[in-house]
PDB file of C-alpha atoms in Angstrom:
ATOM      1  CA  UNK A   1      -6.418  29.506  -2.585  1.00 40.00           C
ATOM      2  CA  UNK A   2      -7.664  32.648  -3.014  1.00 41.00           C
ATOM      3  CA  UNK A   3     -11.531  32.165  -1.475  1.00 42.00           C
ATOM      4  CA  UNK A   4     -13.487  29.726   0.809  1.00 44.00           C
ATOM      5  CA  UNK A   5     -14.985  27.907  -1.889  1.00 50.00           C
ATOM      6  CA  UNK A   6     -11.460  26.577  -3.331  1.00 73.00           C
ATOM      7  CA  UNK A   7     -10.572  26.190   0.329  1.00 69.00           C
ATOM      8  CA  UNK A   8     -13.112  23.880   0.644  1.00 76.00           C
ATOM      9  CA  UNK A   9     -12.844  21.792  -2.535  1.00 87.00           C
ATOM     10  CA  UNK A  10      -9.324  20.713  -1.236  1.00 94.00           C
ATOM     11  CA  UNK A  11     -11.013  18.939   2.189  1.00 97.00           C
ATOM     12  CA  UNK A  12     -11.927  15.498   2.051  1.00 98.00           C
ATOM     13  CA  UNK A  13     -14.094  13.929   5.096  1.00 98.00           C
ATOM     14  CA  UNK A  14     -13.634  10.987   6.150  1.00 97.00           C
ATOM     15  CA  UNK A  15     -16.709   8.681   6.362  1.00 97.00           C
ATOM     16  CA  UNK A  16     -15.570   6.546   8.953  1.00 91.00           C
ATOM     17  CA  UNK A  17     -18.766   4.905  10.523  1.00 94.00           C
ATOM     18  CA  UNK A  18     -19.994   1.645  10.503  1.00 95.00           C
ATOM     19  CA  UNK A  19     -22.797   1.849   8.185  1.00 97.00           C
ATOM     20  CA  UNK A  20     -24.718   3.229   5.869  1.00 97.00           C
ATOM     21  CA  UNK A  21     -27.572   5.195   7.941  1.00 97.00           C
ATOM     22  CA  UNK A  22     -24.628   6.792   9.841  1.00 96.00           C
ATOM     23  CA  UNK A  23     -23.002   7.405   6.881  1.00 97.00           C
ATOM     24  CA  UNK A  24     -26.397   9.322   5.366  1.00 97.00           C
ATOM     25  CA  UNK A  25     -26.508  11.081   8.456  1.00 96.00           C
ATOM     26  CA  UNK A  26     -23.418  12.797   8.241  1.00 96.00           C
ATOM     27  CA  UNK A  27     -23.711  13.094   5.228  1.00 97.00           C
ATOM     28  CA  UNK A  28     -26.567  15.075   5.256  1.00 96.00           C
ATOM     29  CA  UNK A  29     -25.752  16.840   8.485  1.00 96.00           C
ATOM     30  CA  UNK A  30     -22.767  18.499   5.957  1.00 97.00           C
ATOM     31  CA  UNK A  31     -24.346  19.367   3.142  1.00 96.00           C
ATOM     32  CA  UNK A  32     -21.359  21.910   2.130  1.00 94.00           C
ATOM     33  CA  UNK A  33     -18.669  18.950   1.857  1.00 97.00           C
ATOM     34  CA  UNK A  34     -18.298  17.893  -2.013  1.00 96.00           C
ATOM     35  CA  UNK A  35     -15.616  15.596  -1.440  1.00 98.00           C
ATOM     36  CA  UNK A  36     -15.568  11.937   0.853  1.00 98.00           C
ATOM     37  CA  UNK A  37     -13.766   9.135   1.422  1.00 98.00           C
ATOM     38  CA  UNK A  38     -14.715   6.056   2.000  1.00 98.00           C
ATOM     39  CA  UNK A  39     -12.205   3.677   3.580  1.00 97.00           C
ATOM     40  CA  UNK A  40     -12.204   0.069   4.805  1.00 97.00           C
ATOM     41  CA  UNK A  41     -15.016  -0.243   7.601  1.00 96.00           C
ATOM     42  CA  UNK A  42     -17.662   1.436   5.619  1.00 98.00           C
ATOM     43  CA  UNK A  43     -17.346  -0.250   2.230  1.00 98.00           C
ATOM     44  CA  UNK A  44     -16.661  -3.706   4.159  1.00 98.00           C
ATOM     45  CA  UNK A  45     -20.244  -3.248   6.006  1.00 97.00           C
ATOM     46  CA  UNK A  46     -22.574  -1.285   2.556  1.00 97.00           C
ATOM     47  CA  UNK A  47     -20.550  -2.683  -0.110  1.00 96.00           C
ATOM     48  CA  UNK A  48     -21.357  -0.693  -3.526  1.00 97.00           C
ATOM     49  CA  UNK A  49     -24.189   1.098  -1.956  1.00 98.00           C
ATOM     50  CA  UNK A  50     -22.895   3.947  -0.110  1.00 98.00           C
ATOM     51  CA  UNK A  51     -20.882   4.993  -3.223  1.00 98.00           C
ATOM     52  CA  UNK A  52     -24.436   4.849  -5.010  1.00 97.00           C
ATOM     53  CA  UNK A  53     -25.344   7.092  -2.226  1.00 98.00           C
ATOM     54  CA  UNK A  54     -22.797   9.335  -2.857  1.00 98.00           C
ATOM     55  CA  UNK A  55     -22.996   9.439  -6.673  1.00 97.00           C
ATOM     56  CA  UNK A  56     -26.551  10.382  -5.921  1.00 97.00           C
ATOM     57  CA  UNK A  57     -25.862  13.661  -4.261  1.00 97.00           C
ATOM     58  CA  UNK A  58     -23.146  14.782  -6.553  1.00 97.00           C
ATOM     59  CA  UNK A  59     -20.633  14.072  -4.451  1.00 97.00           C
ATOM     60  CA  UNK A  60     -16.793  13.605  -5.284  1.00 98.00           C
ATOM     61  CA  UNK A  61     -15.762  10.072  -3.594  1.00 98.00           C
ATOM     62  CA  UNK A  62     -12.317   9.075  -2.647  1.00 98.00           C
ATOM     63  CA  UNK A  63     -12.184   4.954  -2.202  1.00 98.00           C
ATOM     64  CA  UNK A  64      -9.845   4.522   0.251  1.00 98.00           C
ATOM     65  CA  UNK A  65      -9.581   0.552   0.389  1.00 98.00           C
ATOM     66  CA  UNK A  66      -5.752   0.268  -0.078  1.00 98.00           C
ATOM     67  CA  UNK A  67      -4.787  -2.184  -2.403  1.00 98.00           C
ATOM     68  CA  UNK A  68      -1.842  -4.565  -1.473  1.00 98.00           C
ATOM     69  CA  UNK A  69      -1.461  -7.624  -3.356  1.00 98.00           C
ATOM     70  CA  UNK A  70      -0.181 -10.148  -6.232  1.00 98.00           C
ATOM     71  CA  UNK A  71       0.119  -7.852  -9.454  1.00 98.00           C
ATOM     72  CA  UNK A  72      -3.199 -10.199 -10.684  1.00 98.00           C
ATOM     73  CA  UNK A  73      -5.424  -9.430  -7.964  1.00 98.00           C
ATOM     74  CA  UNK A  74      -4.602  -5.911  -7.940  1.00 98.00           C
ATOM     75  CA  UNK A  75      -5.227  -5.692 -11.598  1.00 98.00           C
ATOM     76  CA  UNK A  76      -8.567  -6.959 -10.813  1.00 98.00           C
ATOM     77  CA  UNK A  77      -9.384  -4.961  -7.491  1.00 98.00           C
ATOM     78  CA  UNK A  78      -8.592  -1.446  -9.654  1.00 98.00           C
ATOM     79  CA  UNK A  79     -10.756  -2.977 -13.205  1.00 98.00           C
ATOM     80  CA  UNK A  80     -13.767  -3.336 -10.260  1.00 98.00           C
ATOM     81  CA  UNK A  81     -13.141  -0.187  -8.389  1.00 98.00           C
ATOM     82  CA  UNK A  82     -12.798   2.007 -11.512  1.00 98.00           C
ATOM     83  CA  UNK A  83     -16.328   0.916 -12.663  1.00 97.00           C
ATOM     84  CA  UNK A  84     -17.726   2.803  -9.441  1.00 97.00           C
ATOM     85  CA  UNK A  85     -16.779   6.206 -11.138  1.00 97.00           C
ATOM     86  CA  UNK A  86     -14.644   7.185  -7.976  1.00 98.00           C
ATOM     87  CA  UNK A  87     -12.463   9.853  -7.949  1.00 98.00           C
ATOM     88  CA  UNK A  88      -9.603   8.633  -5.590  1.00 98.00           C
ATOM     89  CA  UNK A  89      -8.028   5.384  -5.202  1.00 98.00           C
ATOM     90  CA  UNK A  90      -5.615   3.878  -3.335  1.00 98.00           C
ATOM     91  CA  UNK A  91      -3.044   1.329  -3.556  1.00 98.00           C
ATOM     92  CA  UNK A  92       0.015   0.832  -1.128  1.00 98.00           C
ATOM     93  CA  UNK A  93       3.253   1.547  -2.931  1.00 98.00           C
ATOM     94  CA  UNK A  94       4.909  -1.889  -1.200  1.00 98.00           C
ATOM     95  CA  UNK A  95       2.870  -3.845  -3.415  1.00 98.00           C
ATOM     96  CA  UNK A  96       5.730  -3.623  -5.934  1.00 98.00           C
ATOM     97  CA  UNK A  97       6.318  -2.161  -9.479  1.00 98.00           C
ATOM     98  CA  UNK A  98       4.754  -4.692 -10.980  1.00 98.00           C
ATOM     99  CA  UNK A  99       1.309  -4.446  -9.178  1.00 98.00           C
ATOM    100  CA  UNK A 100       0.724  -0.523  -9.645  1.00 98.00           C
ATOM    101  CA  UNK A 101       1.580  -0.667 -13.114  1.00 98.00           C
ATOM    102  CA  UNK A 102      -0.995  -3.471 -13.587  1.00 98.00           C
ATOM    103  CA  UNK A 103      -3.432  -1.595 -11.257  1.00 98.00           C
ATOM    104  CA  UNK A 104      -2.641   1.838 -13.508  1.00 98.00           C
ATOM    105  CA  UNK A 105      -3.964  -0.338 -16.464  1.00 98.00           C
ATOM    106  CA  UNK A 106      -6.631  -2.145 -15.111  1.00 98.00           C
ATOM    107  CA  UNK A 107      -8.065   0.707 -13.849  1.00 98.00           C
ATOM    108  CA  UNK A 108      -7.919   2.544 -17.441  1.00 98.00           C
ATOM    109  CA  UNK A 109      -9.728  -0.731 -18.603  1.00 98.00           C
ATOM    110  CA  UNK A 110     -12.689  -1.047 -16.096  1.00 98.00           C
ATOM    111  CA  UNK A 111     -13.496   3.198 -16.555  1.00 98.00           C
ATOM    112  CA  UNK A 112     -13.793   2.518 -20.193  1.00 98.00           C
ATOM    113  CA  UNK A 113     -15.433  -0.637 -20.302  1.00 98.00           C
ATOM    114  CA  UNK A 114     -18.099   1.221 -17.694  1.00 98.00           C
ATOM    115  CA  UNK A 115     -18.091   4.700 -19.453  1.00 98.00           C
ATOM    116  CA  UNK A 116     -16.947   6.501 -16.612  1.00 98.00           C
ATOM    117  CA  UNK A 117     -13.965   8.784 -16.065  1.00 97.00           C
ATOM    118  CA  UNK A 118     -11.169   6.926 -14.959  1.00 98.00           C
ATOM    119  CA  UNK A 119      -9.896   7.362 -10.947  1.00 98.00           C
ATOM    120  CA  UNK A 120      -6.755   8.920 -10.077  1.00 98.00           C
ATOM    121  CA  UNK A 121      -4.747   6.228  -8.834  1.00 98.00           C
ATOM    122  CA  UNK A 122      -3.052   7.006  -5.609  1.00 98.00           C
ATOM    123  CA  UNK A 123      -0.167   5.516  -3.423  1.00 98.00           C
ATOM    124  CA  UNK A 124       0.414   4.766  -0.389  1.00 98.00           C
ATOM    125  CA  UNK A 125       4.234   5.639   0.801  1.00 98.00           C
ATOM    126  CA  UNK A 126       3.816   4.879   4.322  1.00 96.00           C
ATOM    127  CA  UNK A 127       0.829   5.079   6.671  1.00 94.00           C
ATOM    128  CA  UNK A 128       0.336   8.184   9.172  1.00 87.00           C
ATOM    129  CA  UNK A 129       0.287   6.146  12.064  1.00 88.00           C
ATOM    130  CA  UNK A 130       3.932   4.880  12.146  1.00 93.00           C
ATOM    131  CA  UNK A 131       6.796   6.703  13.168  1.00 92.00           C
ATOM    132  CA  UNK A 132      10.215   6.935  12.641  1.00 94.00           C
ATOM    133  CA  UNK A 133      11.053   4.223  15.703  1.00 96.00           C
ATOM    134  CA  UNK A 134       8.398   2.290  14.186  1.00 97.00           C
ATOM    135  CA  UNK A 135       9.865   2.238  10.976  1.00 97.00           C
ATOM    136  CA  UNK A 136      12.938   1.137  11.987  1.00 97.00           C
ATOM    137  CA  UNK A 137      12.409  -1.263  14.659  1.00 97.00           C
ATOM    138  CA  UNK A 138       9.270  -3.071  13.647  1.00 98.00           C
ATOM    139  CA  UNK A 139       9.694  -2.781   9.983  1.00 97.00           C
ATOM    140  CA  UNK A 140      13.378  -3.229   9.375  1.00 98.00           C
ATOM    141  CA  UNK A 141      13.169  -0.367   7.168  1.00 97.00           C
ATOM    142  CA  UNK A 142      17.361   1.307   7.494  1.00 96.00           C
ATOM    143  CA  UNK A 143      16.406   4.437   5.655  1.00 97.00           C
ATOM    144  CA  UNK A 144      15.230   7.535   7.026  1.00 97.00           C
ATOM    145  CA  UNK A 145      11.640   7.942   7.365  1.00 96.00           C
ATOM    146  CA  UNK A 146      11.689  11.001   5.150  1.00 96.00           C
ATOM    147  CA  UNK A 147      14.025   9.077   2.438  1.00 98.00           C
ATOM    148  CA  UNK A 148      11.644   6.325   2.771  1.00 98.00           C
ATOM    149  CA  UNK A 149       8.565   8.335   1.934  1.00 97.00           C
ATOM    150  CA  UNK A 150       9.988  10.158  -1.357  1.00 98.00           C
ATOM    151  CA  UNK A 151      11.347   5.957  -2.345  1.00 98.00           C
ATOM    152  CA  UNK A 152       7.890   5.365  -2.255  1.00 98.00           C
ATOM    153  CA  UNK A 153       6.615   8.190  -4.120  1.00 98.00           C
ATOM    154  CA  UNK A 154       9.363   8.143  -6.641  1.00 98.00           C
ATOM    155  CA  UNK A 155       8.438   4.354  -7.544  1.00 98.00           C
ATOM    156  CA  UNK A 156       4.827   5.364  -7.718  1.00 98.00           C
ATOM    157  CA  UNK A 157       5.462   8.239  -9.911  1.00 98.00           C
ATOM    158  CA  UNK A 158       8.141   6.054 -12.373  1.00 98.00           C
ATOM    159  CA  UNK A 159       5.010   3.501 -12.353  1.00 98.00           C
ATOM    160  CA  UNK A 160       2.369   6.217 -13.771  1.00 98.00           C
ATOM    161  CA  UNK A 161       0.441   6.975 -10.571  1.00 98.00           C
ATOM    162  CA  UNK A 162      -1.047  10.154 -10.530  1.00 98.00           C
ATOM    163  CA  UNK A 163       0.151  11.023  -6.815  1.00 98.00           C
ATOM    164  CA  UNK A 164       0.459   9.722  -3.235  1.00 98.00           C
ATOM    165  CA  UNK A 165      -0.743   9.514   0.314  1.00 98.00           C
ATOM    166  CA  UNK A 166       1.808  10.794   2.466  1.00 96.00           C
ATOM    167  CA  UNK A 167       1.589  12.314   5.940  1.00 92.00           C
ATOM    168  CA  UNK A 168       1.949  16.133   6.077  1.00 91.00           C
ATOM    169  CA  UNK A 169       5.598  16.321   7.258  1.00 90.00           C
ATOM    170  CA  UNK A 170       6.635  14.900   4.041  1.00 93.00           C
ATOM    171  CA  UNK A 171       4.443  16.925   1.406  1.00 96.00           C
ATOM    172  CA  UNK A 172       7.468  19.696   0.839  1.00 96.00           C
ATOM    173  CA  UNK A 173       9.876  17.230  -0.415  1.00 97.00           C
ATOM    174  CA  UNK A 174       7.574  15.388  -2.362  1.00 98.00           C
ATOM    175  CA  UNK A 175       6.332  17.966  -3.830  1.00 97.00           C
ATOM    176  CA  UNK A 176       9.718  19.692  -4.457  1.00 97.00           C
ATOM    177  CA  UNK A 177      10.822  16.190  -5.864  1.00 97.00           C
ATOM    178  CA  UNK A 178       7.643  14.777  -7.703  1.00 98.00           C
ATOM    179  CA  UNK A 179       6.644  18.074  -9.580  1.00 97.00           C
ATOM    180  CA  UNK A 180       3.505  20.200  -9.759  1.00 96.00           C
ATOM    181  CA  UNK A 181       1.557  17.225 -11.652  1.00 97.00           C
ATOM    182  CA  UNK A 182       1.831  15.319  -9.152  1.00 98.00           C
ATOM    183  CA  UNK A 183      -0.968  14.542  -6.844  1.00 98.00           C
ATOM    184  CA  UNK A 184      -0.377  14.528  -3.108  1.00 98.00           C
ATOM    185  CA  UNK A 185      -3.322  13.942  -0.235  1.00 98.00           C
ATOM    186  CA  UNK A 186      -2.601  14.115   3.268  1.00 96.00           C
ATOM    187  CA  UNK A 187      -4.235  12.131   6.022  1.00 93.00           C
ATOM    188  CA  UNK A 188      -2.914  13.015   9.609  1.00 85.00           C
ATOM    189  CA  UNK A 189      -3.704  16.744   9.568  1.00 89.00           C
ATOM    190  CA  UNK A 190      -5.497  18.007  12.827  1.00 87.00           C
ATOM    191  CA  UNK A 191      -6.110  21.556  14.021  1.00 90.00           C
ATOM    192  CA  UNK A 192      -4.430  22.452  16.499  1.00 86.00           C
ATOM    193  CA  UNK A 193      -8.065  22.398  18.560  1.00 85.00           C
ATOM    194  CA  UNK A 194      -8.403  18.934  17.729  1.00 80.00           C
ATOM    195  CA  UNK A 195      -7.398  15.858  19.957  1.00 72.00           C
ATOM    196  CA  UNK A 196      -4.110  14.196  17.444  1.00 64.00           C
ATOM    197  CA  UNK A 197      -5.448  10.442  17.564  1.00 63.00           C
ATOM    198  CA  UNK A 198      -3.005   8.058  16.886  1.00 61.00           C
ATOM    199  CA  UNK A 199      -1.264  10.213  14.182  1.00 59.00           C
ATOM    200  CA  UNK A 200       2.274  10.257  14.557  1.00 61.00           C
ATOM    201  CA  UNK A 201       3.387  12.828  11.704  1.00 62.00           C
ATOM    202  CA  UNK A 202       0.768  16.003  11.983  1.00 76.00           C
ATOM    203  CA  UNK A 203       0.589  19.466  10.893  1.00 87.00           C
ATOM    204  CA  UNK A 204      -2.283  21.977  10.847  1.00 91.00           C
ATOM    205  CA  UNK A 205      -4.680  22.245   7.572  1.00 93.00           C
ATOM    206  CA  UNK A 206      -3.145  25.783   6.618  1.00 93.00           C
ATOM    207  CA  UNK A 207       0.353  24.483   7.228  1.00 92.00           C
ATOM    208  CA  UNK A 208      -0.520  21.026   4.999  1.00 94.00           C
ATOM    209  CA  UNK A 209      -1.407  23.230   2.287  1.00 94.00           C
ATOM    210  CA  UNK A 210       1.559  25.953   2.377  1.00 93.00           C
ATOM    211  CA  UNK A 211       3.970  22.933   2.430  1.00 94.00           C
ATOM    212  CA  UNK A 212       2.040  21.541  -0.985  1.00 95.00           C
ATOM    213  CA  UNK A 213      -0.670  19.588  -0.113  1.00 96.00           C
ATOM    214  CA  UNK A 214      -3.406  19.217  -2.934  1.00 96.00           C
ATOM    215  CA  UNK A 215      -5.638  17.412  -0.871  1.00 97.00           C
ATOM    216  CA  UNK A 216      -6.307  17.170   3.043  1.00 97.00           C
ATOM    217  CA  UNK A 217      -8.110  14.080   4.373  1.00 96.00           C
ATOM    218  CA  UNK A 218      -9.888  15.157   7.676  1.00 96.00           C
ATOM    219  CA  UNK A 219     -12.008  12.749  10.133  1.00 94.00           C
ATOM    220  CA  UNK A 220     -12.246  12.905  13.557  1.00 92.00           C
ATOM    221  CA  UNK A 221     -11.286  16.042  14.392  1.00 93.00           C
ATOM    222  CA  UNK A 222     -15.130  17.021  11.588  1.00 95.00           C
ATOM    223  CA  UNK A 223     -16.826  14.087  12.333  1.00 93.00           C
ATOM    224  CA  UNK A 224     -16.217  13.450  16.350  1.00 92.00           C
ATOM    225  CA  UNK A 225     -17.107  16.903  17.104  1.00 92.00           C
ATOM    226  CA  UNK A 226     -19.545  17.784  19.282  1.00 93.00           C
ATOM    227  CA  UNK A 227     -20.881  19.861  16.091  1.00 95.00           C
ATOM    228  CA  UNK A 228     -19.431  18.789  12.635  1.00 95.00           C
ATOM    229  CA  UNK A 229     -20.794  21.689  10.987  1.00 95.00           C
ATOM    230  CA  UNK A 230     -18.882  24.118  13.110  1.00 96.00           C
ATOM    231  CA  UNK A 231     -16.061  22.185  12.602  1.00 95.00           C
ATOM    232  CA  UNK A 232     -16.215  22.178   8.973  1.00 95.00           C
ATOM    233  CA  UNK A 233     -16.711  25.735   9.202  1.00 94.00           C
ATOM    234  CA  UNK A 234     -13.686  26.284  11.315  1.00 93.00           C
ATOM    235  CA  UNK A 235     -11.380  24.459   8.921  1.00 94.00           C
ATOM    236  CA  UNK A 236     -12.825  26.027   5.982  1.00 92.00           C
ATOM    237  CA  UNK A 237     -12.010  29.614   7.310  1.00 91.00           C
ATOM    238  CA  UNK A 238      -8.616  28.637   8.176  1.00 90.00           C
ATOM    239  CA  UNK A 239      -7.931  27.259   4.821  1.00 91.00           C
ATOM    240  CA  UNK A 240      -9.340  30.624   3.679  1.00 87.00           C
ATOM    241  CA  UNK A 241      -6.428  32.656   4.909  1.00 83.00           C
ATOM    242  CA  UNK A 242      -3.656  30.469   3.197  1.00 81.00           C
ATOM    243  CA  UNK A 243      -3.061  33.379   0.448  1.00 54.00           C
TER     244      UNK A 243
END
């Protein structure tokens, strides 16, 4: 982490607006940002196109559309993703051994057949926004949110994902547990300038990265600011002091 420019590589924005002239706005409006994902709302409303979009500019694109299904359909969501030539993708760890090591697979297959380097299949071990209570009383879940998380991860990495999505508070385990290989991106990190959202299990961007972090997915607290750029800036300088 030694200057601004790896600093930078390891934030990804978050492109979540509704469309895709929003999308090219902000884009455009942060020029210095190599890396973006692309979640649920936005590919649900451009399809295809705002990865074109992307791919266009040279930009690194992390699909964010969470996979959770029958091992078949999985298969077949990762084989259609992988074609894109995305970087990222992600597929919730609950959908069973089974399903990620069909989606691993698939998503081999659908790179190759498309002559494009095949994405790094991520999992999801549990999303930011629930907490422990949550966990327990809504889901039923009688482990530990912690033991939970590394579960999660430990089934992903036994079913030949590459890493996980887990929330900040967890990345020192994980990555004490999973190994250096292992790839972990963290949604849920907010400066400590930034309004927290609805993100239950937070740490700064310097602190996400000390713990292990490879990756930190960052929104709001960029693209709600009254200036993005200055945002961007002020994350990227932080990130610049984690020796």
């Amino acid at each position: 982490m030694g200057n601004g420019e790896q600093a930078e590589q390891r934030v990804i924005v978050a492109l979540d607006v509704p469309d895709v002239e929003s999308a090219i706005a902000l884009i455009d409006q942060l020029p210095q940002v190599g890396f973006w994902k692309v979640g649920l709302e936005l590919f649900t409303s451009t399809g295809p196109k705002i990865l074109e979009v992307l791919k266009s500019r040279q930009k690194r694109i992390f699909l964010d559309l969470k996979f959770d299904d029958i091992p078949n359909t999985v298969a077949g969501a990762c084989r259609s993703a992988a074609k894109y030539g995305v970087d990222l993708l992600t597929i919730h760890a609950t959908a069973g051994r089974d399903a990620l090591k069909a989606a691993t697979e698939a998503a081999q297959e659908g790179a190759a057949k498309a002559g494009v380097q095949p994405p790094k299949l991520i999992a999801i071990t549990l999303l930011t926004s629930i907490s422990a209570r949550q966990l327990a009383f809504d889901l039923k879940i009688p482990l530990e949110l912690p033991e939970y998380a590394l579960e999660m991860a430990l089934l992903a990495q036994e079913s030949g994902l590459d890493g996980v999505v887990c929330s900040p508070q967890e990345v020192a385990q994980l990555r004490q547990t999973c190994g250096d290989d292992f790839l972990l991106v963290c949604p849920g990190v907010r400066p400590t300038w930034a309004d927290q959202g609805d993100q239950k299990r937070s740490l700064t961007p310097s602190q996400a990265i000390i713990a292990g972090a490879d990756y930190l997915v960052i929104g709001r607290p960029i693209t709600a600011a009254t200036e993005p750029k200055l945002a961007w800036k002020r994350i990227s300088e932080e990130l610049t002091t984690v020796a």
